[in-house]
mmCIF file of C-alpha atoms and ligand atoms in Angstrom:
data_model
loop_
_atom_site.group_PDB
_atom_site.id
_atom_site.type_symbol
_atom_site.label_atom_id
_atom_site.label_comp_id
_atom_site.label_asym_id
_atom_site.label_seq_id
_atom_site.Cartn_x
_atom_site.Cartn_y
_atom_site.Cartn_z
ATOM 1 C CA UNK A 32 203.000 45.970 23.462
ATOM 2 C CA UNK A 33 200.143 48.344 23.699
ATOM 3 C CA UNK A 34 198.409 46.134 21.115
ATOM 4 C CA UNK A 35 195.023 47.010 19.893
ATOM 5 C CA UNK A 36 194.342 43.569 18.456
ATOM 6 C CA UNK A 37 191.515 41.412 20.080
ATOM 7 C CA UNK A 38 192.962 39.144 22.830
ATOM 8 C CA UNK A 39 192.748 35.483 22.417
ATOM 9 C CA UNK A 40 193.573 32.861 25.076
ATOM 10 C CA UNK A 41 193.724 29.099 25.023
ATOM 11 C CA UNK A 42 195.366 26.227 26.943
ATOM 12 C CA UNK A 43 195.942 22.600 27.084
ATOM 13 C CA UNK A 44 196.580 20.295 29.896
ATOM 14 C CA UNK A 45 199.770 18.573 30.292
ATOM 15 C CA UNK A 46 198.187 15.081 30.442
ATOM 16 C CA UNK A 47 198.729 12.349 27.998
ATOM 17 C CA UNK A 48 200.699 12.681 24.904
ATOM 18 C CA UNK A 49 200.002 15.449 22.555
ATOM 19 C CA UNK A 50 198.882 13.874 19.303
ATOM 20 C CA UNK A 51 198.061 14.301 15.626
ATOM 21 C CA UNK A 52 194.412 15.352 16.500
ATOM 22 C CA UNK A 53 195.654 18.124 18.791
ATOM 23 C CA UNK A 54 198.039 19.415 16.134
ATOM 24 C CA UNK A 55 195.496 19.398 13.253
ATOM 25 C CA UNK A 56 192.372 20.364 15.433
ATOM 26 C CA UNK A 57 193.995 22.956 17.667
ATOM 27 C CA UNK A 58 197.646 23.878 17.653
ATOM 28 C CA UNK A 59 198.094 24.515 13.957
ATOM 29 C CA UNK A 60 195.218 26.904 14.278
ATOM 30 C CA UNK A 61 196.671 28.604 17.355
ATOM 31 C CA UNK A 62 199.730 29.329 15.253
ATOM 32 C CA UNK A 63 197.647 31.022 12.458
ATOM 33 C CA UNK A 64 195.691 33.002 15.010
ATOM 34 C CA UNK A 65 198.893 34.754 15.998
ATOM 35 C CA UNK A 66 198.636 36.732 12.910
ATOM 36 C CA UNK A 67 195.569 38.453 13.799
ATOM 37 C CA UNK A 68 195.207 38.402 17.566
ATOM 38 C CA UNK A 69 197.032 39.257 20.700
ATOM 39 C CA UNK A 70 197.428 35.709 21.819
ATOM 40 C CA UNK A 71 198.103 34.049 25.150
ATOM 41 C CA UNK A 72 198.905 30.287 25.243
ATOM 42 C CA UNK A 73 199.217 28.512 28.567
ATOM 43 C CA UNK A 74 200.134 25.102 29.757
ATOM 44 C CA UNK A 75 197.371 24.559 32.288
ATOM 45 C CA UNK A 76 199.100 22.357 34.977
ATOM 46 C CA UNK A 77 196.750 23.388 37.699
ATOM 47 C CA UNK A 78 194.006 21.855 35.842
ATOM 48 C CA UNK A 79 195.912 18.598 35.399
ATOM 49 C CA UNK A 80 195.939 17.840 39.084
ATOM 50 C CA UNK A 81 192.172 17.504 39.207
ATOM 51 C CA UNK A 82 193.009 14.033 38.066
ATOM 52 C CA UNK A 83 195.702 11.910 39.912
ATOM 53 C CA UNK A 84 199.161 12.886 38.608
ATOM 54 C CA UNK A 85 202.682 11.354 39.130
ATOM 55 C CA UNK A 86 204.824 14.316 40.113
ATOM 56 C CA UNK A 87 207.695 13.435 37.980
ATOM 57 C CA UNK A 88 205.526 12.801 34.961
ATOM 58 C CA UNK A 89 203.602 15.969 35.421
ATOM 59 C CA UNK A 90 206.799 18.004 35.451
ATOM 60 C CA UNK A 91 208.117 16.313 32.256
ATOM 61 C CA UNK A 92 204.826 16.745 30.467
ATOM 62 C CA UNK A 93 204.607 20.326 31.341
ATOM 63 C CA UNK A 94 208.028 21.049 29.651
ATOM 64 C CA UNK A 95 207.164 18.787 26.817
ATOM 65 C CA UNK A 96 203.974 20.552 26.150
ATOM 66 C CA UNK A 97 205.437 23.963 26.300
ATOM 67 C CA UNK A 98 208.229 22.948 23.916
ATOM 68 C CA UNK A 99 205.610 21.379 21.636
ATOM 69 C CA UNK A 100 203.705 24.592 21.486
ATOM 70 C CA UNK A 101 206.801 26.325 20.287
ATOM 71 C CA UNK A 102 208.008 23.565 17.993
ATOM 72 C CA UNK A 103 204.499 23.640 16.289
ATOM 73 C CA UNK A 104 205.040 27.390 15.662
ATOM 74 C CA UNK A 105 203.817 29.372 18.461
ATOM 75 C CA UNK A 106 206.138 32.273 18.624
ATOM 76 C CA UNK A 107 207.103 33.641 22.044
ATOM 77 C CA UNK A 108 208.057 36.932 20.437
ATOM 78 C CA UNK A 109 204.527 37.428 19.215
ATOM 79 C CA UNK A 110 202.542 35.534 21.802
ATOM 80 C CA UNK A 111 202.553 35.238 25.517
ATOM 81 C CA UNK A 112 203.437 31.600 26.299
ATOM 82 C CA UNK A 113 203.514 30.624 29.983
ATOM 83 C CA UNK A 114 202.914 27.826 32.561
ATOM 84 C CA UNK A 115 199.670 28.506 34.489
ATOM 85 C CA UNK A 116 201.059 27.706 37.974
ATOM 86 C CA UNK A 117 203.799 30.259 37.367
ATOM 87 C CA UNK A 118 201.172 33.090 37.535
ATOM 88 C CA UNK A 119 199.588 32.571 40.935
ATOM 89 C CA UNK A 120 197.025 35.164 40.035
ATOM 90 C CA UNK A 121 195.051 32.276 38.288
ATOM 91 C CA UNK A 122 194.383 30.470 41.516
ATOM 92 C CA UNK A 123 193.504 33.811 43.366
ATOM 93 C CA UNK A 124 191.056 34.900 40.839
ATOM 94 C CA UNK A 125 189.555 31.420 40.857
ATOM 95 C CA UNK A 126 188.725 31.658 44.498
ATOM 96 C CA UNK A 127 187.208 35.023 44.185
ATOM 97 C CA UNK A 128 184.950 33.938 41.160
ATOM 98 C CA UNK A 129 184.140 30.671 42.907
ATOM 99 C CA UNK A 130 182.536 32.789 45.566
ATOM 100 C CA UNK A 131 180.260 34.356 43.043
ATOM 101 C CA UNK A 132 179.357 31.105 41.258
ATOM 102 C CA UNK A 133 176.857 28.474 42.682
ATOM 103 C CA UNK A 134 176.844 24.792 43.524
ATOM 104 C CA UNK A 135 173.849 24.503 41.191
ATOM 105 C CA UNK A 136 175.731 26.066 38.305
ATOM 106 C CA UNK A 137 178.802 23.817 38.809
ATOM 107 C CA UNK A 138 176.648 20.746 39.335
ATOM 108 C CA UNK A 139 175.332 21.225 35.758
ATOM 109 C CA UNK A 140 178.645 20.836 34.071
ATOM 110 C CA UNK A 141 178.525 17.707 31.959
ATOM 111 C CA UNK A 142 182.323 17.256 31.876
ATOM 112 C CA UNK A 143 182.287 17.214 35.685
ATOM 113 C CA UNK A 144 179.437 14.578 35.645
ATOM 114 C CA UNK A 145 181.564 12.316 33.238
ATOM 115 C CA UNK A 146 184.899 12.669 35.065
ATOM 116 C CA UNK A 147 183.603 12.352 38.540
ATOM 117 C CA UNK A 148 181.955 9.069 37.621
ATOM 118 C CA UNK A 149 185.423 7.792 36.692
ATOM 119 C CA UNK A 150 186.927 8.921 40.149
ATOM 120 C CA UNK A 151 184.312 6.714 41.829
ATOM 121 C CA UNK A 152 183.662 7.435 45.576
ATOM 122 C CA UNK A 153 186.610 10.065 46.378
ATOM 123 C CA UNK A 154 185.694 12.786 43.875
ATOM 124 C CA UNK A 155 188.128 15.620 44.160
ATOM 125 C CA UNK A 156 186.683 19.020 45.120
ATOM 126 C CA UNK A 157 189.199 20.497 42.422
ATOM 127 C CA UNK A 158 187.432 18.658 39.840
ATOM 128 C CA UNK A 159 184.099 20.285 40.778
ATOM 129 C CA UNK A 160 185.871 23.788 40.846
ATOM 130 C CA UNK A 161 187.811 23.073 37.557
ATOM 131 C CA UNK A 162 185.443 25.396 35.359
ATOM 132 C CA UNK A 163 185.885 28.317 37.721
ATOM 133 C CA UNK A 164 189.677 27.914 37.362
ATOM 134 C CA UNK A 165 189.179 27.935 33.542
ATOM 135 C CA UNK A 166 187.015 31.046 33.766
ATOM 136 C CA UNK A 167 189.905 32.768 35.774
ATOM 137 C CA UNK A 168 192.377 31.817 33.105
ATOM 138 C CA UNK A 169 190.217 33.667 30.515
ATOM 139 C CA UNK A 170 188.969 36.589 32.460
ATOM 140 C CA UNK A 171 192.277 37.521 34.016
ATOM 141 C CA UNK A 172 193.540 38.689 30.607
ATOM 142 C CA UNK A 173 190.387 40.230 29.342
ATOM 143 C CA UNK A 174 190.345 37.597 26.534
ATOM 144 C CA UNK A 175 187.770 38.445 23.833
ATOM 145 C CA UNK A 176 188.131 35.061 22.169
ATOM 146 C CA UNK A 177 188.827 31.501 23.216
ATOM 147 C CA UNK A 178 189.238 28.688 20.789
ATOM 148 C CA UNK A 179 187.874 25.622 22.357
ATOM 149 C CA UNK A 180 186.575 22.125 21.291
ATOM 150 C CA UNK A 181 182.932 21.216 21.772
ATOM 151 C CA UNK A 182 183.674 19.731 25.071
ATOM 152 C CA UNK A 183 184.570 22.995 26.550
ATOM 153 C CA UNK A 184 181.604 25.088 25.232
ATOM 154 C CA UNK A 185 179.711 24.717 28.420
ATOM 155 C CA UNK A 186 182.778 25.940 30.496
ATOM 156 C CA UNK A 187 182.971 28.905 28.395
ATOM 157 C CA UNK A 188 179.228 29.704 28.904
ATOM 158 C CA UNK A 189 179.876 29.571 32.637
ATOM 159 C CA UNK A 190 182.836 31.900 32.190
ATOM 160 C CA UNK A 191 180.491 34.430 30.344
ATOM 161 C CA UNK A 192 177.901 33.981 33.175
ATOM 162 C CA UNK A 193 180.465 34.668 35.877
ATOM 163 C CA UNK A 194 181.886 37.696 34.101
ATOM 164 C CA UNK A 195 178.465 39.206 33.436
ATOM 165 C CA UNK A 196 177.329 38.622 36.970
ATOM 166 C CA UNK A 197 180.544 40.213 38.449
ATOM 167 C CA UNK A 198 180.176 43.180 36.001
ATOM 168 C CA UNK A 199 176.582 43.582 37.067
ATOM 169 C CA UNK A 200 177.234 43.190 40.832
ATOM 170 C CA UNK A 201 180.150 45.641 41.071
ATOM 171 C CA UNK A 202 180.867 47.443 37.804
ATOM 172 C CA UNK A 203 182.286 46.786 34.384
ATOM 173 C CA UNK A 204 185.502 44.755 35.047
ATOM 174 C CA UNK A 205 185.634 41.644 32.798
ATOM 175 C CA UNK A 206 185.510 41.355 29.060
ATOM 176 C CA UNK A 207 182.788 38.717 28.247
ATOM 177 C CA UNK A 208 184.515 36.354 26.017
ATOM 178 C CA UNK A 209 183.348 34.478 23.007
ATOM 179 C CA UNK A 210 184.143 30.955 21.679
ATOM 180 C CA UNK A 211 186.359 31.146 18.663
ATOM 181 C CA UNK A 212 185.174 28.757 16.045
ATOM 182 C CA UNK A 213 187.505 27.898 13.481
ATOM 183 C CA UNK A 214 186.383 27.773 9.770
ATOM 184 C CA UNK A 215 187.100 24.208 9.173
ATOM 185 C CA UNK A 216 187.953 21.869 11.882
ATOM 186 C CA UNK A 217 189.083 18.522 10.406
ATOM 187 C CA UNK A 218 187.841 15.958 12.838
ATOM 188 C CA UNK A 219 190.488 13.512 13.346
ATOM 189 C CA UNK A 220 189.308 10.095 14.531
ATOM 190 C CA UNK A 221 190.929 7.085 16.345
ATOM 191 C CA UNK A 222 193.002 4.722 14.279
ATOM 192 C CA UNK A 223 191.487 1.730 15.980
ATOM 193 C CA UNK A 224 188.010 2.925 16.011
ATOM 194 C CA UNK A 225 187.000 5.510 13.335
ATOM 195 C CA UNK A 226 183.628 6.329 15.185
ATOM 196 C CA UNK A 227 185.425 7.968 18.226
ATOM 197 C CA UNK A 228 187.765 11.017 18.289
ATOM 198 C CA UNK A 229 191.341 10.508 18.383
ATOM 199 C CA UNK A 230 192.186 11.316 21.936
ATOM 200 C CA UNK A 231 195.264 11.870 24.037
ATOM 201 C CA UNK A 232 193.687 10.430 27.040
ATOM 202 C CA UNK A 233 192.959 7.067 25.154
ATOM 203 C CA UNK A 234 194.208 4.003 27.015
ATOM 204 C CA UNK A 235 195.182 2.535 23.609
ATOM 205 C CA UNK A 236 198.422 3.975 22.251
ATOM 206 C CA UNK A 237 197.750 2.497 18.787
ATOM 207 C CA UNK A 238 194.624 4.576 18.437
ATOM 208 C CA UNK A 239 196.644 7.752 18.119
ATOM 209 C CA UNK A 240 199.840 9.245 16.592
ATOM 210 C CA UNK A 241 201.639 11.095 19.344
ATOM 211 C CA UNK A 242 203.619 13.991 17.889
ATOM 212 C CA UNK A 243 206.695 12.671 19.498
ATOM 213 C CA UNK A 244 206.305 9.082 18.320
ATOM 214 C CA UNK A 245 209.487 7.804 16.614
ATOM 215 C CA UNK A 246 209.232 7.462 12.831
ATOM 216 C CA UNK A 247 209.067 3.574 13.037
ATOM 217 C CA UNK A 248 206.293 3.699 15.475
ATOM 218 C CA UNK A 249 204.210 6.156 13.240
ATOM 219 C CA UNK A 250 204.605 3.928 10.239
ATOM 220 C CA UNK A 251 203.649 0.864 12.163
ATOM 221 C CA UNK A 252 200.690 2.482 13.766
ATOM 222 C CA UNK A 253 199.398 3.404 10.272
ATOM 223 C CA UNK A 254 199.905 0.075 8.965
ATOM 224 C CA UNK A 255 197.818 -1.419 11.738
ATOM 225 C CA UNK A 256 195.119 1.130 11.457
ATOM 226 C CA UNK A 257 191.808 -0.419 11.084
ATOM 227 C CA UNK A 258 190.162 -0.380 7.541
ATOM 228 C CA UNK A 259 186.741 -0.805 6.408
ATOM 229 C CA UNK A 260 185.230 -3.881 4.813
ATOM 230 C CA UNK A 261 185.480 -2.443 1.137
ATOM 231 C CA UNK A 262 188.849 -2.161 -0.813
ATOM 232 C CA UNK A 263 188.588 1.215 -2.458
ATOM 233 C CA UNK A 264 190.358 4.352 -1.472
ATOM 234 C CA UNK A 265 187.471 6.698 -1.507
ATOM 235 C CA UNK A 266 186.073 9.245 0.872
ATOM 236 C CA UNK A 267 182.777 8.249 2.255
ATOM 237 C CA UNK A 268 182.480 8.899 5.859
ATOM 238 C CA UNK A 269 179.312 6.980 6.340
ATOM 239 C CA UNK A 270 180.114 3.845 4.422
ATOM 240 C CA UNK A 271 183.955 3.763 4.851
ATOM 241 C CA UNK A 272 184.749 5.733 7.956
ATOM 242 C CA UNK A 273 188.222 4.245 8.452
ATOM 243 C CA UNK A 274 189.635 5.077 5.031
ATOM 244 C CA UNK A 275 187.918 8.468 5.148
ATOM 245 C CA UNK A 276 189.641 9.196 8.345
ATOM 246 C CA UNK A 277 193.052 8.381 6.872
ATOM 247 C CA UNK A 278 192.250 10.588 3.874
ATOM 248 C CA UNK A 279 191.299 13.400 6.240
ATOM 249 C CA UNK A 280 194.651 12.992 7.997
ATOM 250 C CA UNK A 281 196.546 12.883 4.750
ATOM 251 C CA UNK A 282 194.737 16.051 3.506
ATOM 252 C CA UNK A 283 195.405 17.854 6.779
ATOM 253 C CA UNK A 284 199.070 17.026 6.721
ATOM 254 C CA UNK A 285 199.821 17.889 3.120
ATOM 255 C CA UNK A 286 197.223 20.563 2.473
ATOM 256 C CA UNK A 287 196.091 18.615 -0.647
ATOM 257 C CA UNK A 288 192.299 18.313 -1.305
ATOM 258 C CA UNK A 289 190.938 14.887 -0.311
ATOM 259 C CA UNK A 290 189.700 14.228 -3.880
ATOM 260 C CA UNK A 291 193.165 14.623 -5.405
ATOM 261 C CA UNK A 292 194.605 12.069 -2.854
ATOM 262 C CA UNK A 293 191.934 9.674 -3.503
ATOM 263 C CA UNK A 294 192.333 9.940 -7.171
ATOM 264 C CA UNK A 295 196.036 9.350 -6.962
ATOM 265 C CA UNK A 296 195.683 6.197 -4.899
ATOM 266 C CA UNK A 297 192.689 4.867 -6.755
ATOM 267 C CA UNK A 298 193.082 1.271 -7.658
ATOM 268 C CA UNK A 299 195.785 0.697 -4.952
ATOM 269 C CA UNK A 300 195.015 -1.457 -1.867
ATOM 270 C CA UNK A 301 194.546 -0.391 1.574
ATOM 271 C CA UNK A 302 197.947 -1.813 2.673
ATOM 272 C CA UNK A 303 199.933 0.156 -0.031
ATOM 273 C CA UNK A 304 198.007 3.439 0.866
ATOM 274 C CA UNK A 305 198.669 3.010 4.539
ATOM 275 C CA UNK A 306 202.334 2.661 3.916
ATOM 276 C CA UNK A 307 202.282 5.840 1.951
ATOM 277 C CA UNK A 308 200.427 7.641 4.602
ATOM 278 C CA UNK A 309 202.887 6.493 7.160
ATOM 279 C CA UNK A 310 205.772 8.231 5.125
ATOM 280 C CA UNK A 311 203.801 11.339 4.718
ATOM 281 C CA UNK A 312 203.094 11.564 8.437
ATOM 282 C CA UNK A 313 206.798 10.935 9.248
ATOM 283 C CA UNK A 314 207.836 13.777 6.973
ATOM 284 C CA UNK A 315 205.142 16.175 8.243
ATOM 285 C CA UNK A 316 206.216 15.535 11.855
ATOM 286 C CA UNK A 317 209.875 15.611 11.294
ATOM 287 C CA UNK A 318 210.415 19.405 11.536
ATOM 288 C CA UNK A 319 208.234 19.475 14.632
ATOM 289 C CA UNK A 320 210.254 16.745 16.329
ATOM 290 C CA UNK A 321 213.607 18.212 15.502
ATOM 291 C CA UNK A 322 212.584 21.705 16.671
ATOM 292 C CA UNK A 323 211.205 20.052 19.818
ATOM 293 C CA UNK A 324 214.526 18.138 20.620
ATOM 294 C CA UNK A 325 216.441 21.363 20.261
ATOM 295 C CA UNK A 326 214.108 23.470 22.631
ATOM 296 C CA UNK A 327 213.760 20.689 25.063
ATOM 297 C CA UNK A 328 217.498 19.990 25.494
ATOM 298 C CA UNK A 329 218.366 23.764 25.867
ATOM 299 C CA UNK A 330 217.735 24.055 29.563
ATOM 300 C CA UNK A 331 218.862 27.492 30.160
ATOM 301 C CA UNK A 332 216.860 28.683 26.932
ATOM 302 C CA UNK A 333 213.801 27.100 28.200
ATOM 303 C CA UNK A 334 214.199 28.549 31.705
ATOM 304 C CA UNK A 335 214.426 32.077 30.155
ATOM 305 C CA UNK A 336 211.527 31.518 27.948
ATOM 306 C CA UNK A 337 209.279 30.477 31.007
ATOM 307 C CA UNK A 338 210.641 33.237 33.073
ATOM 308 C CA UNK A 339 209.794 35.809 30.360
ATOM 309 C CA UNK A 340 206.436 34.402 29.649
ATOM 310 C CA UNK A 341 205.372 34.312 33.317
ATOM 311 C CA UNK A 342 206.711 37.866 33.795
ATOM 312 C CA UNK A 343 204.616 39.116 30.754
ATOM 313 C CA UNK A 344 201.508 37.209 31.739
ATOM 314 C CA UNK A 345 201.664 38.181 35.344
ATOM 315 C CA UNK A 346 201.965 41.813 34.624
ATOM 316 C CA UNK A 347 198.797 41.638 32.605
ATOM 317 C CA UNK A 348 196.994 39.526 35.112
ATOM 318 C CA UNK A 349 197.798 41.869 37.988
ATOM 319 C CA UNK A 350 196.071 44.718 36.430
ATOM 320 C CA UNK A 351 192.694 43.038 36.270
ATOM 321 C CA UNK A 352 193.150 41.144 39.559
ATOM 322 C CA UNK A 353 193.940 44.283 41.438
ATOM 323 C CA UNK A 354 190.710 45.887 40.125
ATOM 324 C CA UNK A 355 188.642 42.822 41.078
ATOM 325 C CA UNK A 356 190.076 42.931 44.590
ATOM 326 C CA UNK A 357 189.390 46.570 45.072
ATOM 327 C CA UNK A 358 185.869 46.224 43.811
ATOM 328 C CA UNK A 359 185.249 43.175 45.949
ATOM 329 C CA UNK A 360 186.155 45.244 49.145
ATOM 330 C CA UNK A 361 189.598 43.932 50.054
ATOM 331 C CA UNK A 362 191.903 46.456 51.568
ATOM 332 C CA UNK A 363 194.645 47.375 49.263
ATOM 333 C CA UNK A 364 197.918 45.894 50.501
ATOM 334 C CA UNK A 365 200.262 48.876 51.484
ATOM 335 C CA UNK A 366 203.610 48.861 49.503
HETATM 336 N N1 LIG B 587 189.812 22.845 30.055
HETATM 337 C C1 LIG B 587 190.515 22.987 28.822
HETATM 338 C C2 LIG B 587 190.516 21.547 28.221
HETATM 339 O O1 LIG B 587 190.677 20.595 28.879
HETATM 340 C C3 LIG B 587 191.898 23.498 29.061
HETATM 341 C C4 LIG B 587 191.830 24.885 29.453
HETATM 342 C C5 LIG B 587 192.092 25.428 30.755
HETATM 343 C C6 LIG B 587 191.491 26.119 28.618
HETATM 344 N N2 LIG B 587 191.872 26.798 30.875
HETATM 345 C C7 LIG B 587 191.594 27.236 29.658
HETATM 346 C C8 LIG B 587 191.164 26.167 27.455
HETATM 347 C C9 LIG B 587 191.251 28.486 29.067
HETATM 348 C C10 LIG B 587 190.824 27.484 26.946
HETATM 349 C C11 LIG B 587 191.007 28.604 27.825
HETATM 350 O O2 LIG B 587 190.713 21.497 26.976
#
């Protein structure tokens, strides 16, 4: 428990289906990071409601995502795995931090600008406040490192600014976190448009492979994946972005170098290659799907897991939050 390893925290929103891009780009990396770091992985359901959510679906997706973390290899014996809303300290610290941040700072967040445009006239105040909640997630545990995608860099910068400001205004309280940049991040692109990233928020289900897609659907999505105007199986992201994307996925799933795969399929047609890749993906996802099903159906096991995770997380969070409240000038609640 009294772990001297650097602390690392990350989270995903329980919105949309978790897909191949998340597995290859993030989740598999999280699994590896467990070897070197004291990891906390959370399902950020409080963030999810910055966009409209159907309550039933939110509940289902929260449990699904938690089980997918574990099915992919996050080990609750080694890492702290929890649901964000089970630890109310997140919302509490977000409020306090929000009172140190400024409207100007938050107005500069590009993700807010993008997402608020999509909400039209009635923009949720929570969407504006979103980065402050994310800062709270990170600072509450004294995280040293945060693996995030490019789209979250600016939020991490804000987190650092808020931490530095608080430390300066009061006294040293927060660890100032750094972005963790993985050595090689294979960028997985959409199957219907290889120029855009494969995204779980895409409206087009054919553009991505969800981790829980049934085998037949996986095969058919690969069969229908767009291909380039050429005919050759070769890696050339500029000239043949579609087939290059398929080779990237293939390589990420098998651990084989792209060149070796391209060599093996040289002279074969796109159709035949896509069938082979469909089979590879089905086999690669099978163990995750099996593990998922087992975890997801074990209701008591899942409850215990969530209770344990929340307890561990909360114990850590409270230590820092208590300090923050004391320094801010709140009267300590008599016990
Ligand atoms: N905002 C992140 C995303 O959408 C999710 C997130 C919330 C997060 N809190 C976090 C990621 C803390 C890393 C650390 O991807």
